[in-house]
Short mmCIF file of C-alpha atoms (C1' of nucleotides) in Angstrom, two decimals:
data_model
loop_
_atom_site.label_atom_id
_atom_site.label_comp_id
_atom_site.label_asym_id
_atom_site.label_seq_id
_atom_site.Cartn_x
_atom_site.Cartn_y
_atom_site.Cartn_z
CA MET A 1 -89.53 -44.59 157.60
CA ARG A 2 -86.67 -45.83 155.49
CA THR A 3 -86.69 -44.88 151.83
CA LEU A 4 -84.92 -46.11 148.74
CA ASP A 5 -83.88 -44.07 145.71
CA HIS A 6 -85.41 -44.90 142.37
CA PRO A 7 -84.65 -43.18 139.07
CA ALA A 8 -87.55 -41.44 137.38
CA ARG A 9 -88.80 -42.92 134.14
CA GLU A 10 -87.02 -40.32 132.03
CA GLN A 11 -83.80 -40.84 133.94
CA MET A 12 -83.43 -44.48 133.01
CA ARG A 13 -80.32 -45.05 130.94
CA LEU A 14 -80.03 -47.77 128.35
CA ASP A 15 -76.44 -48.41 129.40
CA ALA A 16 -77.51 -49.20 132.94
CA VAL A 17 -80.47 -51.36 131.88
CA LEU A 18 -78.47 -53.49 129.46
CA MET A 19 -75.57 -53.75 131.88
CA ALA A 20 -77.95 -54.86 134.62
CA LEU A 21 -79.62 -57.46 132.43
CA ALA A 22 -76.31 -58.78 131.12
CA ASP A 23 -75.56 -60.46 134.45
CA PRO A 24 -77.12 -63.92 134.74
CA VAL A 25 -78.05 -63.58 138.40
CA ARG A 26 -79.79 -60.26 137.86
CA ARG A 27 -81.49 -61.51 134.70
CA HIS A 28 -82.76 -64.48 136.68
CA ILE A 29 -84.27 -62.15 139.26
CA ALA A 30 -85.82 -59.92 136.62
CA CYS A 31 -87.31 -62.84 134.70
CA ARG A 32 -88.78 -64.29 137.87
CA LEU A 33 -90.52 -60.98 138.41
CA VAL A 34 -91.80 -60.95 134.84
CA GLU A 35 -93.37 -64.36 135.39
CA SER A 36 -95.02 -63.72 138.72
CA ASP A 37 -97.75 -61.14 138.97
CA HIS A 38 -97.20 -60.21 142.60
CA ASP A 39 -94.28 -58.64 144.43
CA GLN A 40 -91.66 -60.84 146.02
CA ALA A 41 -89.29 -60.44 148.92
CA CYS A 42 -85.57 -60.65 148.29
CA PHE A 43 -85.13 -63.87 150.22
CA SER A 44 -87.66 -65.66 148.02
CA PHE A 45 -85.32 -65.62 145.05
CA GLU A 46 -83.05 -68.61 144.96
CA VAL A 47 -79.79 -67.20 143.76
CA PRO A 48 -76.43 -68.99 144.03
CA VAL A 49 -74.72 -66.15 145.88
CA THR A 50 -74.44 -64.89 149.42
CA LYS A 51 -76.77 -62.37 151.03
CA SER A 52 -74.44 -59.43 150.50
CA THR A 53 -73.92 -60.23 146.85
CA ALA A 54 -77.65 -60.61 146.31
CA SER A 55 -78.19 -57.27 148.01
CA HIS A 56 -75.73 -55.75 145.58
CA HIS A 57 -77.60 -57.19 142.59
CA PHE A 58 -80.95 -55.89 143.84
CA ARG A 59 -79.44 -52.47 144.22
CA VAL A 60 -78.10 -52.51 140.65
CA LEU A 61 -81.53 -53.51 139.35
CA ARG A 62 -83.20 -50.79 141.36
CA GLU A 63 -80.75 -48.07 140.31
CA ALA A 64 -81.17 -49.07 136.68
CA GLY A 65 -84.91 -48.59 137.09
CA ILE A 66 -85.84 -52.22 136.47
CA ILE A 67 -87.36 -52.94 139.87
CA ARG A 68 -89.10 -50.93 142.56
CA GLN A 69 -88.25 -51.79 146.15
CA THR A 70 -90.43 -50.97 149.13
CA TYR A 71 -89.95 -51.78 152.77
CA GLU A 72 -92.43 -54.19 154.28
CA GLY A 73 -91.61 -55.07 157.85
CA THR A 74 -88.16 -56.61 157.93
CA SER A 75 -88.42 -57.53 154.28
CA ILE A 76 -88.12 -55.59 151.08
CA MET A 77 -90.70 -56.27 148.43
CA ASN A 78 -89.55 -56.19 144.83
CA ALA A 79 -91.79 -55.25 141.94
CA LEU A 80 -91.01 -55.02 138.27
CA ARG A 81 -91.38 -51.49 136.88
CA ARG A 82 -93.04 -52.84 133.78
CA GLU A 83 -95.02 -49.74 132.84
CA ASP A 84 -92.01 -47.49 133.16
CA LEU A 85 -89.77 -49.88 131.26
CA ASP A 86 -92.28 -50.41 128.48
CA ALA A 87 -92.77 -46.69 128.14
CA ARG A 88 -89.09 -45.83 128.11
CA PHE A 89 -87.72 -48.79 126.15
CA PRO A 90 -90.65 -50.44 124.37
CA GLY A 91 -90.32 -54.14 123.76
CA LEU A 92 -86.93 -54.44 125.41
CA LEU A 93 -88.03 -56.28 128.54
CA ASP A 94 -90.23 -58.67 126.61
CA ALA A 95 -87.45 -59.43 124.15
CA VAL A 96 -84.94 -60.16 126.90
CA PHE A 97 -87.42 -62.29 128.80
CA ARG A 98 -88.33 -64.22 125.69
CA ALA A 99 -84.68 -64.69 124.79
CA GLN A 100 -83.94 -65.99 128.26
CA HIS A 101 -86.75 -68.48 127.93
CA LEU A 102 -85.61 -69.65 124.52
CA GLN A 103 -82.13 -70.28 125.83
CA HIS A 104 -83.11 -71.76 129.20
CA PRO A 105 -86.50 -73.40 128.67
CA MET B 1 -57.11 -66.99 102.72
CA ARG B 2 -57.55 -65.60 106.19
CA THR B 3 -60.63 -66.64 108.07
CA LEU B 4 -62.48 -65.35 111.11
CA ASP B 5 -64.40 -67.42 113.64
CA HIS B 6 -68.10 -66.82 113.98
CA PRO B 7 -70.44 -68.59 116.38
CA ALA B 8 -73.23 -70.62 114.82
CA ARG B 9 -76.74 -69.35 115.30
CA GLU B 10 -77.48 -71.92 118.01
CA GLN B 11 -74.24 -71.09 119.79
CA MET B 12 -75.11 -67.47 120.41
CA ARG B 13 -75.38 -66.73 124.11
CA LEU B 14 -77.66 -64.10 125.58
CA ASP B 15 -74.99 -63.17 128.09
CA ALA B 16 -72.53 -62.32 125.34
CA VAL B 17 -75.09 -60.44 123.24
CA LEU B 18 -76.32 -58.26 126.11
CA MET B 19 -72.78 -57.68 127.35
CA ALA B 20 -71.71 -56.65 123.87
CA LEU B 21 -74.62 -54.26 123.43
CA ALA B 22 -74.17 -52.74 126.88
CA ASP B 23 -71.05 -50.88 125.77
CA PRO B 24 -71.86 -47.53 124.12
CA VAL B 25 -69.15 -47.80 121.47
CA ARG B 26 -70.26 -51.26 120.41
CA ARG B 27 -73.91 -50.26 120.48
CA HIS B 28 -73.07 -47.32 118.25
CA ILE B 29 -71.43 -49.66 115.75
CA ALA B 30 -74.32 -52.10 115.86
CA CYS B 31 -76.94 -49.38 115.43
CA ARG B 32 -75.05 -47.92 112.49
CA LEU B 33 -75.23 -51.34 110.87
CA VAL B 34 -78.94 -51.60 111.59
CA GLU B 35 -79.50 -48.30 109.79
CA SER B 36 -77.40 -48.95 106.70
CA ASP B 37 -78.39 -51.75 104.37
CA HIS B 38 -74.90 -52.49 103.01
CA ASP B 39 -71.74 -53.75 104.67
CA GLN B 40 -69.23 -51.30 106.03
CA ALA B 41 -65.49 -51.39 106.60
CA CYS B 42 -64.17 -50.91 110.12
CA PHE B 43 -62.53 -47.57 109.34
CA SER B 44 -65.84 -46.09 108.18
CA PHE B 45 -67.21 -46.06 111.72
CA GLU B 46 -66.38 -42.90 113.59
CA VAL B 47 -65.67 -44.09 117.08
CA PRO B 48 -63.89 -42.03 119.75
CA VAL B 49 -61.22 -44.67 120.41
CA THR B 50 -57.95 -45.76 118.88
CA LYS B 51 -57.60 -48.38 116.15
CA SER B 52 -56.63 -51.15 118.52
CA THR B 53 -59.55 -50.48 120.83
CA ALA B 54 -61.95 -50.39 117.91
CA SER B 55 -60.51 -53.69 116.71
CA HIS B 56 -61.22 -55.14 120.13
CA HIS B 57 -64.84 -53.96 120.01
CA PHE B 58 -65.38 -55.46 116.56
CA ARG B 59 -64.04 -58.75 117.83
CA VAL B 60 -66.44 -58.74 120.78
CA LEU B 61 -69.36 -58.04 118.46
CA ARG B 62 -68.28 -60.83 116.12
CA GLU B 63 -67.73 -63.39 118.88
CA ALA B 64 -71.14 -62.57 120.31
CA GLY B 65 -72.65 -63.31 116.91
CA ILE B 66 -73.90 -59.80 116.26
CA ILE B 67 -71.81 -59.04 113.19
CA ARG B 68 -70.23 -61.09 110.42
CA GLN B 69 -66.76 -60.05 109.31
CA THR B 70 -65.25 -60.91 105.95
CA TYR B 71 -61.92 -59.94 104.45
CA GLU B 72 -62.07 -57.67 101.43
CA GLY B 73 -58.63 -56.61 100.29
CA THR B 74 -56.93 -54.85 103.18
CA SER B 75 -60.27 -54.07 104.76
CA ILE B 76 -62.72 -56.08 106.75
CA MET B 77 -66.33 -55.67 105.84
CA ASN B 78 -68.86 -55.80 108.64
CA ALA B 79 -72.40 -57.01 108.23
CA LEU B 80 -75.16 -57.31 110.77
CA ARG B 81 -76.29 -60.90 111.34
CA ARG B 82 -79.88 -59.81 111.40
CA GLU B 83 -81.46 -63.07 110.31
CA ASP B 84 -79.53 -65.09 112.84
CA LEU B 85 -80.21 -62.61 115.62
CA ASP B 86 -83.90 -62.38 114.83
CA ALA B 87 -84.17 -66.16 114.75
CA ARG B 88 -82.27 -66.72 117.98
CA PHE B 89 -83.49 -63.75 120.03
CA PRO B 90 -86.62 -62.42 118.33
CA GLY B 91 -87.23 -58.72 118.77
CA LEU B 92 -84.13 -58.09 120.83
CA LEU B 93 -82.12 -56.23 118.24
CA ASP B 94 -85.07 -54.08 117.22
CA ALA B 95 -85.84 -53.23 120.82
CA VAL B 96 -82.26 -52.20 121.56
CA PHE B 97 -82.03 -50.19 118.36
CA ARG B 98 -85.31 -48.45 119.09
CA ALA B 99 -84.28 -47.75 122.66
CA GLN B 100 -81.02 -46.26 121.49
CA HIS B 101 -82.91 -44.00 119.12
CA LEU B 102 -85.35 -42.90 121.79
CA GLN B 103 -82.52 -41.97 124.10
CA HIS B 104 -80.22 -40.43 121.46
CA PRO B 105 -82.52 -39.06 118.75
"C1'" DG C 1 -85.64 -56.52 176.45
"C1'" DA C 2 -83.62 -60.55 174.14
"C1'" DC C 3 -83.62 -63.00 169.98
"C1'" DG C 4 -84.21 -64.31 165.24
"C1'" DT C 5 -85.16 -62.64 160.55
"C1'" DT C 6 -84.11 -59.69 156.68
"C1'" DG C 7 -81.14 -56.83 154.36
"C1'" DT C 8 -77.40 -53.21 154.21
"C1'" DT C 9 -72.77 -51.53 154.50
"C1'" DC C 10 -67.96 -51.83 154.52
"C1'" DG C 11 -63.49 -53.31 153.29
"C1'" DA C 12 -60.94 -56.75 150.68
"C1'" DT C 13 -59.91 -59.64 146.86
"C1'" DG C 14 -59.57 -61.53 142.38
"C1'" DA C 15 -61.15 -61.24 137.81
"C1'" DC C 16 -62.44 -58.92 133.97
"C1'" DC C 17 -62.92 -54.92 130.83
"C1'" DG C 18 -61.80 -50.80 128.15
"C1'" DT C 19 -58.10 -48.33 126.77
"C1'" DC C 20 -53.66 -47.42 124.79
"C1'" DG C 21 -49.07 -47.81 122.23
"C1'" DT C 22 -46.06 -50.55 119.74
"C1'" DA C 23 -45.02 -54.00 116.70
"C1'" DG C 24 -46.46 -57.04 113.26
"C1'" DT C 25 -49.31 -59.04 109.22
"C1'" DA C 26 -51.76 -58.91 104.95
"C1'" DC C 27 -52.97 -56.70 100.89
"C1'" DG C 28 -52.98 -53.32 96.93
"C1'" DG C 29 -50.71 -49.87 94.28
"C1'" DT C 30 -46.65 -47.44 92.38
"C1'" DA D 1 -39.32 -54.18 95.58
"C1'" DC D 2 -41.14 -50.57 98.19
"C1'" DC D 3 -44.63 -48.03 100.51
"C1'" DG D 4 -49.09 -46.93 102.33
"C1'" DT D 5 -53.46 -48.70 104.09
"C1'" DA D 6 -56.29 -51.52 107.16
"C1'" DC D 7 -56.40 -54.15 110.76
"C1'" DT D 8 -54.60 -57.63 114.43
"C1'" DA D 9 -51.77 -59.20 118.40
"C1'" DC D 10 -49.49 -58.46 122.53
"C1'" DG D 11 -48.40 -56.49 126.82
"C1'" DA D 12 -49.50 -53.03 130.18
"C1'" DC D 13 -52.31 -50.09 132.99
"C1'" DG D 14 -56.22 -48.33 135.53
"C1'" DG D 15 -60.89 -48.82 136.66
"C1'" DT D 16 -64.83 -51.33 137.52
"C1'" DC D 17 -67.39 -55.52 138.79
"C1'" DA D 18 -68.85 -59.76 141.25
"C1'" DT D 19 -67.95 -62.00 145.19
"C1'" DC D 20 -67.28 -62.83 150.01
"C1'" DG D 21 -67.23 -62.37 155.30
"C1'" DA D 22 -68.02 -59.71 159.21
"C1'" DA D 23 -70.32 -56.15 161.43
"C1'" DC D 24 -74.35 -53.35 161.69
"C1'" DA D 25 -79.36 -51.68 161.44
"C1'" DA D 26 -84.45 -52.24 161.41
"C1'" DC D 27 -88.33 -54.78 162.43
"C1'" DG D 28 -91.41 -58.39 164.51
"C1'" DT D 29 -92.01 -61.81 168.09
"C1'" DC D 30 -91.50 -64.22 172.38
#
DNA sequence: GACGTTGTTCGATGACCGTCGTAGTACGGT
DNA sequence: ACCGTACTACGACGGTCATCGAACAACGTC
């Protein structure tokens, strides 16, 4: 079984989280996950980049601790690590999501 | 009289704000301003970089709309644009400041 | 087993960023 | 008028980032 590395809750670094969310493509992915209550495969996100670039962005989000990725057949399902994020950096995710919505309604 | 360009409240972009706060030196400056209630000159911040680099960071913070800079003699006084930030991106500054404190108590 | 789907990995490339030193500007004080 | 202080502007350098295409790997299906 293939596995993917995820940082533990205490290992999340604010640098990495803010850097990850500063990119518009990654923020779009993260905000889509905030909105939907169920996991989503990578291909279901409509991002204006190629497959390899999207793969890179998912990896950055995962290594920052923002998403959790699990293999599911040929797909990878992406879930927001909301509990971990809220515990480590309270209010941050909500604020970013709200800000994104205010700017791009 | 010398003047400095500041973005209007509506012109602030989330990209620029998150990008600015992703850098540790700039986040240190911003958090120092959150803590202190009065304006502070550039030289009063103890940052581990040279003058020119610090000047660059202050410019990034100003152009993102995070700080307001005004000339005062030979110095430049820096003030947090808290009202504008809270109006444009509610809760964001507080969340980042709190996260910074949780990580670096 | 062959094929399509889904994503990763590996260079390569161009752009941007943080950093610095040097030179220059503006201002206040002597 | 001169000097020191506070900061900016400019050019340069190295590192990192986003992006891409091509090749590869894993899985399900026919």
